[in-house]
Coordinates of C-alpha atoms and ligand atoms in Angstrom, one line a residue:
M1 CA 23.0 15.5 4.4
G2 CA 21.1 18.9 4.6
T3 CA 20.0 18.4 8.2
K4 CA 21.4 16.9 11.3
K5 CA 17.9 15.8 12.4
L6 CA 17.7 12.2 11.1
L7 CA 14.2 11.7 12.2
L8 CA 13.0 14.8 10.4
A9 CA 14.9 13.8 7.3
A10 CA 13.5 10.2 7.3
L11 CA 9.9 11.6 7.7
R12 CA 10.5 13.7 4.6
G13 CA 11.6 10.6 2.7
E14 CA 15.3 11.5 2.5
R15 CA 18.0 8.9 2.7
V16 CA 19.7 8.9 6.1
E17 CA 23.0 7.1 7.2
R18 CA 21.3 5.4 10.2
V19 CA 17.6 4.5 11.1
P20 CA 16.3 7.1 13.5
F21 CA 14.1 6.0 16.4
W22 CA 11.8 7.1 19.2
F23 CA 9.2 5.2 21.2
M24 CA 5.5 6.0 21.8
R25 CA 5.0 6.6 25.5
Q26 CA 8.8 6.9 26.0
A27 CA 8.0 9.0 29.0
G28 CA 5.9 7.4 31.7
R29 CA 5.5 5.0 34.6
Y30 CA 8.2 2.5 33.5
L31 CA 10.8 5.2 34.6
P32 CA 11.4 5.6 38.3
E33 CA 12.2 9.3 37.8
Y34 CA 8.8 9.8 36.2
R35 CA 7.0 8.0 39.1
Q36 CA 8.8 10.3 41.5
L37 CA 7.7 13.5 39.7
R38 CA 4.2 12.1 39.2
A39 CA 4.0 11.5 43.0
E40 CA 5.0 15.1 43.7
A41 CA 2.5 16.6 41.1
N42 CA -1.1 17.1 42.0
G43 CA -2.5 14.6 39.6
F44 CA -1.8 13.7 36.0
M45 CA -3.7 16.7 34.4
E46 CA -1.6 19.1 36.6
L47 CA 1.5 17.3 35.4
C48 CA 0.5 18.0 31.8
L49 CA -0.4 21.6 32.5
N50 CA 2.8 22.5 34.5
P51 CA 5.4 23.6 31.9
N52 CA 8.2 23.0 34.4
L53 CA 7.2 19.4 35.2
A54 CA 6.0 18.5 31.6
T55 CA 9.3 19.7 30.1
E56 CA 11.3 17.7 32.7
V57 CA 9.2 14.5 32.1
T58 CA 9.7 14.9 28.3
L59 CA 13.4 15.1 28.7
Q60 CA 13.8 12.2 31.1
P61 CA 13.9 9.3 28.6
L62 CA 16.3 11.3 26.3
R63 CA 18.9 11.6 29.1
R64 CA 18.9 7.8 29.4
F65 CA 18.5 6.6 25.8
N66 CA 19.1 9.7 23.5
M67 CA 16.3 9.0 21.1
D68 CA 16.1 10.9 17.8
G69 CA 12.8 12.3 18.8
A70 CA 11.3 14.0 21.9
I71 CA 7.5 13.7 22.1
L72 CA 5.8 16.5 24.0
F73 CA 4.6 15.1 27.3
S74 CA 0.9 15.7 27.3
D75 CA -2.3 13.7 26.5
I76 CA -4.9 13.4 23.8
L77 CA -7.5 14.5 26.4
M78 CA -6.1 18.0 26.4
V79 CA -8.4 18.8 23.5
P80 CA -11.5 18.0 25.5
H81 CA -10.0 20.0 28.4
G82 CA -9.4 22.9 26.0
L83 CA -13.1 22.7 25.0
G84 CA -14.1 23.1 28.7
V85 CA -15.0 19.5 29.3
R86 CA -14.0 18.2 32.8
V87 CA -11.3 15.6 32.5
W88 CA -9.7 13.8 35.5
F89 CA -7.7 10.7 36.2
E90 CA -8.8 8.3 38.9
E91 CA -5.8 6.4 40.4
G92 CA -5.6 2.9 38.8
E93 CA -8.6 3.5 36.7
G94 CA -7.5 5.7 33.8
P95 CA -9.2 8.8 32.3
K96 CA -12.7 10.0 33.3
L97 CA -14.6 12.8 31.4
E98 CA -17.9 14.4 31.9
A99 CA -19.7 12.4 29.2
L100 CA -21.4 14.0 26.2
D101 CA -25.1 13.2 25.7
P102 CA -26.4 12.9 22.1
S103 CA -29.6 14.8 23.1
G104 CA -27.5 17.5 24.9
R105 CA -25.5 20.5 23.4
L106 CA -22.0 20.1 22.1
P107 CA -19.4 22.2 23.7
G108 CA -18.7 25.4 21.7
F109 CA -15.3 26.0 20.1
D110 CA -14.0 29.5 20.9
R111 CA -10.5 29.8 19.6
A112 CA -9.4 32.4 22.3
T113 CA -10.8 30.4 25.2
F114 CA -9.4 27.2 23.9
S115 CA -5.9 28.6 23.3
A116 CA -5.9 30.2 26.8
R117 CA -6.9 27.0 28.5
L118 CA -4.1 25.1 26.6
A119 CA -1.4 27.9 26.9
P120 CA 0.7 25.9 29.4
V121 CA 1.0 23.1 26.8
Y122 CA 2.4 25.5 24.2
E123 CA 4.7 27.0 26.8
T124 CA 6.0 23.5 27.4
V125 CA 6.7 23.0 23.7
A126 CA 8.7 26.2 23.6
R127 CA 10.8 25.2 26.7
I128 CA 11.5 21.8 25.3
A129 CA 12.5 23.3 22.0
A130 CA 15.0 25.5 23.8
R131 CA 16.6 22.6 25.5
L132 CA 16.9 19.9 22.8
S133 CA 20.2 19.1 21.1
A134 CA 20.6 20.0 17.4
E135 CA 20.1 16.3 16.5
T136 CA 16.8 15.8 18.2
T137 CA 13.4 16.4 16.6
L138 CA 10.5 17.7 18.7
I139 CA 7.3 15.8 18.0
G140 CA 3.9 17.4 18.8
F141 CA 0.7 15.4 18.8
A142 CA -3.0 15.2 19.1
G143 CA -5.7 12.4 19.1
A144 CA -7.6 12.0 15.9
P145 CA -11.2 13.2 16.1
W146 CA -12.8 9.7 16.2
T147 CA -10.6 8.5 19.0
V148 CA -11.1 11.7 21.1
A149 CA -14.9 11.5 20.4
T150 CA -15.0 8.0 21.9
Y151 CA -13.6 9.3 25.2
M152 CA -15.9 12.2 25.2
I153 CA -19.0 10.1 24.6
E154 CA -18.1 7.1 26.8
G155 CA -16.8 9.3 29.6
G156 CA -13.5 7.4 29.6
S157 CA -11.9 4.2 28.2
S158 CA -14.2 1.6 26.6
R159 CA -14.1 -1.8 25.0
E160 CA -17.2 -1.9 22.8
F161 CA -17.7 1.8 22.2
A162 CA -21.6 1.1 22.5
R163 CA -22.6 4.7 23.3
T164 CA -20.4 6.2 20.6
K165 CA -21.5 3.8 17.9
S166 CA -25.2 4.1 18.9
W167 CA -24.9 7.8 18.4
A168 CA -22.9 7.7 15.2
F169 CA -25.0 5.0 13.5
Q170 CA -28.4 6.4 14.6
D171 CA -27.7 10.0 13.8
P172 CA -24.6 10.3 11.6
V173 CA -25.2 13.9 10.6
A174 CA -25.3 15.0 14.3
F175 CA -22.2 12.9 14.9
D176 CA -20.5 14.6 11.9
R177 CA -21.0 17.9 13.8
L178 CA -19.0 16.5 16.8
I179 CA -16.3 15.3 14.5
E180 CA -16.2 18.8 12.7
L181 CA -15.8 20.5 16.1
L182 CA -12.9 18.1 16.9
V183 CA -11.3 18.7 13.4
D184 CA -11.4 22.6 14.2
A185 CA -10.0 22.1 17.7
T186 CA -7.3 19.7 16.6
I187 CA -6.1 22.0 13.8
E188 CA -5.9 24.8 16.3
H189 CA -4.1 22.6 18.9
V190 CA -1.5 21.1 16.5
S191 CA -0.9 24.5 14.8
A192 CA -0.2 26.1 18.2
Q193 CA 2.3 23.4 19.0
I194 CA 4.1 23.9 15.7
A195 CA 4.1 27.7 16.2
A196 CA 5.8 27.0 19.6
G197 CA 8.4 24.8 18.1
A198 CA 7.1 21.3 17.3
E199 CA 8.9 20.1 14.1
A200 CA 6.8 17.0 13.2
V201 CA 3.4 15.9 14.5
Q202 CA 1.5 12.7 15.0
L203 CA -2.2 12.1 15.0
F204 CA -3.2 9.1 17.2
D205 CA -6.3 7.3 16.0
S206 CA -5.9 4.6 18.6
W207 CA -9.4 3.2 18.2
A208 CA -9.6 3.4 14.4
S209 CA -10.2 -0.4 14.3
A210 CA -13.5 0.0 16.0
L211 CA -15.0 1.5 12.9
P212 CA -16.6 -0.6 10.1
A213 CA -15.0 0.0 6.7
R214 CA -17.3 2.7 5.4
A215 CA -17.5 4.5 8.7
F216 CA -13.6 4.4 8.8
E217 CA -13.6 6.5 5.6
R218 CA -16.1 9.0 7.0
W219 CA -14.8 9.4 10.6
S220 CA -11.0 8.5 10.4
I221 CA -9.8 9.2 6.8
K222 CA -12.0 12.3 6.0
P223 CA -11.3 14.2 9.3
T224 CA -7.5 13.3 9.1
Q225 CA -7.5 14.6 5.5
A226 CA -9.2 17.9 6.6
I227 CA -6.6 18.4 9.4
V228 CA -3.7 17.5 7.1
Q229 CA -5.0 20.0 4.5
A230 CA -5.3 22.8 6.9
L231 CA -1.9 22.2 8.5
R232 CA -0.2 22.1 5.1
T233 CA -1.5 25.5 4.3
R234 CA -0.5 27.0 7.6
H235 CA 2.8 25.1 8.1
A236 CA 4.2 23.8 4.9
G237 CA 7.1 21.3 5.4
V238 CA 6.2 20.1 8.8
P239 CA 5.8 16.2 8.5
I240 CA 2.5 14.7 9.7
I241 CA 2.4 11.0 10.9
G242 CA -0.9 9.2 11.0
F243 CA -1.6 6.3 13.3
P244 CA -4.8 4.5 12.3
R245 CA -4.1 1.7 14.8
L246 CA -5.2 -1.8 13.9
A247 CA -6.8 -0.6 10.7
G248 CA -5.5 -3.6 8.7
A249 CA -6.2 -3.3 5.0
G250 CA -7.6 0.2 5.8
Y251 CA -4.0 1.5 6.0
E252 CA -3.9 1.5 2.2
A253 CA -6.9 3.9 1.8
F254 CA -5.7 5.9 4.7
V255 CA -2.3 6.5 3.0
A256 CA -3.8 7.1 -0.4
Q257 CA -6.4 9.6 0.8
T258 CA -5.3 11.5 3.9
G259 CA -2.1 13.2 2.6
V260 CA 0.0 12.2 5.6
D261 CA 3.8 12.1 5.1
A262 CA 4.1 9.0 7.2
V263 CA 2.2 6.2 9.0
S264 CA 2.9 4.5 12.2
L265 CA 2.2 0.8 11.9
D266 CA 0.7 -1.3 14.7
P267 CA 2.4 -4.7 15.3
T268 CA -0.2 -6.7 13.2
V269 CA 0.8 -5.0 9.9
P270 CA 2.8 -7.5 7.8
L271 CA 6.2 -6.0 7.0
A272 CA 6.4 -7.3 3.3
W273 CA 2.9 -5.9 2.7
A274 CA 3.8 -2.5 4.3
R275 CA 6.9 -2.3 2.2
S276 CA 5.3 -3.1 -1.1
T277 CA 2.0 -1.3 -0.7
L278 CA 2.7 1.7 1.5
Q279 CA 6.4 2.6 1.5
S280 CA 6.6 4.1 -2.1
K281 CA 4.0 6.6 -1.0
V282 CA 4.9 7.5 2.6
A283 CA 7.6 7.0 5.3
L284 CA 6.8 4.1 7.7
Q285 CA 7.2 4.0 11.4
G286 CA 7.0 1.1 13.8
N287 CA 6.2 -1.6 14.7
L288 CA 7.7 -3.7 17.5
D289 CA 5.2 -5.2 19.9
P290 CA 5.5 -3.4 23.2
Q291 CA 5.4 -6.7 25.1
M292 CA 8.7 -7.6 23.3
L293 CA 10.2 -4.7 25.2
V294 CA 9.0 -6.3 28.4
V295 CA 10.6 -9.6 27.4
G296 CA 13.9 -8.1 26.2
G297 CA 17.1 -10.0 25.2
D298 CA 17.3 -12.2 22.1
P299 CA 13.6 -12.4 21.3
M300 CA 13.3 -8.6 21.3
I301 CA 16.6 -8.1 19.4
S302 CA 15.8 -10.6 16.6
E303 CA 12.4 -9.2 16.1
A304 CA 13.7 -5.6 16.0
V305 CA 16.4 -6.7 13.5
A306 CA 13.7 -8.4 11.3
I307 CA 11.7 -5.2 11.3
L308 CA 14.8 -3.1 10.4
E309 CA 15.9 -5.5 7.6
S310 CA 12.4 -5.4 6.1
L311 CA 11.8 -1.7 6.2
A312 CA 15.1 0.2 6.5
H313 CA 15.7 0.2 2.7
G314 CA 13.1 3.0 2.3
P315 CA 12.0 5.9 4.4
F316 CA 11.7 4.5 7.9
V317 CA 11.6 5.4 11.6
F318 CA 12.0 2.6 14.1
N319 CA 9.3 2.7 16.9
L320 CA 7.0 0.4 18.8
G321 CA 3.6 -0.7 17.4
H322 CA 1.9 1.0 20.4
G323 CA 3.1 2.6 23.7
V324 CA 5.7 1.4 26.2
V325 CA 3.9 -0.3 29.0
P326 CA 4.6 0.4 32.7
E327 CA 6.0 -3.1 33.3
T328 CA 8.9 -2.5 30.9
P329 CA 12.4 -2.8 32.4
P330 CA 14.4 0.4 31.4
E331 CA 17.5 -1.8 30.7
H332 CA 15.5 -3.4 27.8
V333 CA 14.8 0.1 26.3
A334 CA 18.6 0.7 26.5
Q335 CA 19.3 -2.5 24.8
L336 CA 16.8 -1.8 22.1
S337 CA 18.1 1.7 21.5
E338 CA 21.6 0.4 21.1
T339 CA 20.4 -2.3 18.6
V340 CA 18.7 0.3 16.4
R341 CA 21.5 2.8 16.7
A342 CA 24.1 0.2 15.6
F343 CA 22.0 -1.2 12.7
R344 CA 23.3 -0.4 9.2
V345 CA 21.4 -1.0 6.0
S346 CA 23.1 -3.3 3.6
R347 CA 22.8 -2.0 0.1
Ligands
CP3_1 O1 4.4 9.2 24.2 C1 4.7 9.9 25.1 O2 5.7 9.7 25.9 C2 4.0 11.2 25.2 C3 2.9 11.2 26.2 C4 1.5 10.6 25.9 C5 0.7 10.3 26.9 N1 -0.5 9.9 26.4 C6 1.1 10.3 28.4 C7 0.3 9.6 29.4 C8 0.9 10.4 24.7 C9 1.4 10.6 23.2 C10 -0.4 10.0 25.0 C11 -1.5 9.7 24.0 C12 -2.7 9.0 24.4 N2 -3.4 9.3 25.6 C13 -3.4 8.1 23.6 C14 -3.1 7.7 22.3 C15 -2.0 6.7 22.3 C16 -2.4 5.4 22.7 O3 -1.9 4.9 23.7 O4 -3.3 4.7 22.1 C17 -4.6 7.8 24.4 C18 -5.7 6.8 24.0 C19 -4.6 8.5 25.6 C20 -5.6 8.5 26.7 C21 -5.0 8.1 27.9 N3 -4.2 8.7 28.7 C22 -5.3 6.8 28.6 C23 -6.2 5.8 28.1 C24 -4.6 6.8 29.8 C25 -4.6 5.8 30.9 C26 -3.9 4.5 30.5 C27 -2.6 4.5 31.3 O5 -1.6 4.1 30.7 O6 -2.7 4.8 32.5 C28 -3.8 8.0 29.8 C29 -2.9 8.4 30.9 C30 -1.5 8.7 30.5 N4 -1.1 9.4 29.4 C31 -0.3 8.3 31.2 C32 0.7 8.9 30.5 C33 2.2 8.8 30.9 C34 -0.3 7.5 32.5 C35 -0.8 8.5 33.6 C36 -0.2 8.4 35.0 O7 1.0 8.7 35.2 O8 -0.9 7.8 35.8

């Protein structure tokens, strides 16, 4: 074994003696120590932009469960914030943004201004890097352009993406310009995280499934491919995980065309299909349903073992199929962590 970092090795497609794991949204409201710091901070954005607090929140789940990966505590809406868009969180309502108007002007991308606004995030990455054990991999992340665009146009979360689709379908060339802006900003944001110490990165395309198949190629696959290409040139050897959530059969083209090193599978992806179609090309990550972690006990363990038995023969990182939900009992996370840590591949 060349490296002690199992997660990094698995993402690079190397054989490892045990399946590495981390959980999307492993820091957050299900942890009482998070809720306490969150109450002391002056809002969620301030929590993300305070390197002291964001470092502490990142490390909280590791102290309890010792995952193989630490994901930077931040948010995909930091990119709009870096672009000068007003972003805030209303208690119990989720994110709000000053919404873009298709007839208005796009925010400009000035690299120096953007980097200065997001400097606390990169400072956080450096502080986490300095405090991780030699076995733990530091994961940076960003939202993929399409998903971030939906928040910018809708002004927050959405179910139908009516404003975004109306813009994209009516004036695709103008919409391309917003996506290109977000490609540039995302490359800058992820590059800066890597420069500060992130060892692997994940691109969250959480709303990829809202795109019809041809639009998925244009606004999920193509922008991801552009980001991957630029990151490869600047930071060879840093694994990139793509997460085109709920993309169904679209996962195949996503893997074939984007150049990512790994894909994160949502819970609907059939394990046998993922193994036969995707795993010879990329490392896989996933895909336990987060509600299984709320249930805990035997149902959770038998589902986790089924996932491990299907996918652990090739390059694999155990994870959930989406983020930990606030209702999750921390004891279930402990139980799941122990299950994955104890699992051995039978060869
Ligand atoms: O995984 C981690 O532990 C790292 C932190 C992280 C957060 N958001 C913290 C957060 C990550 C990787 C994200 C990504 C993110 N943010 C995504 C993509 C992943 C996904 O879930 O699909 C999206 C779509 C967002 C946007 C966002 N941020 C929403 C829709 C919300 C509100 C929903 C909610 O859970 O309240 C957030 C807020 C947010 N981001 C919280 C956390 C811990 C909760 C904020 C709080 O404490 O009130």
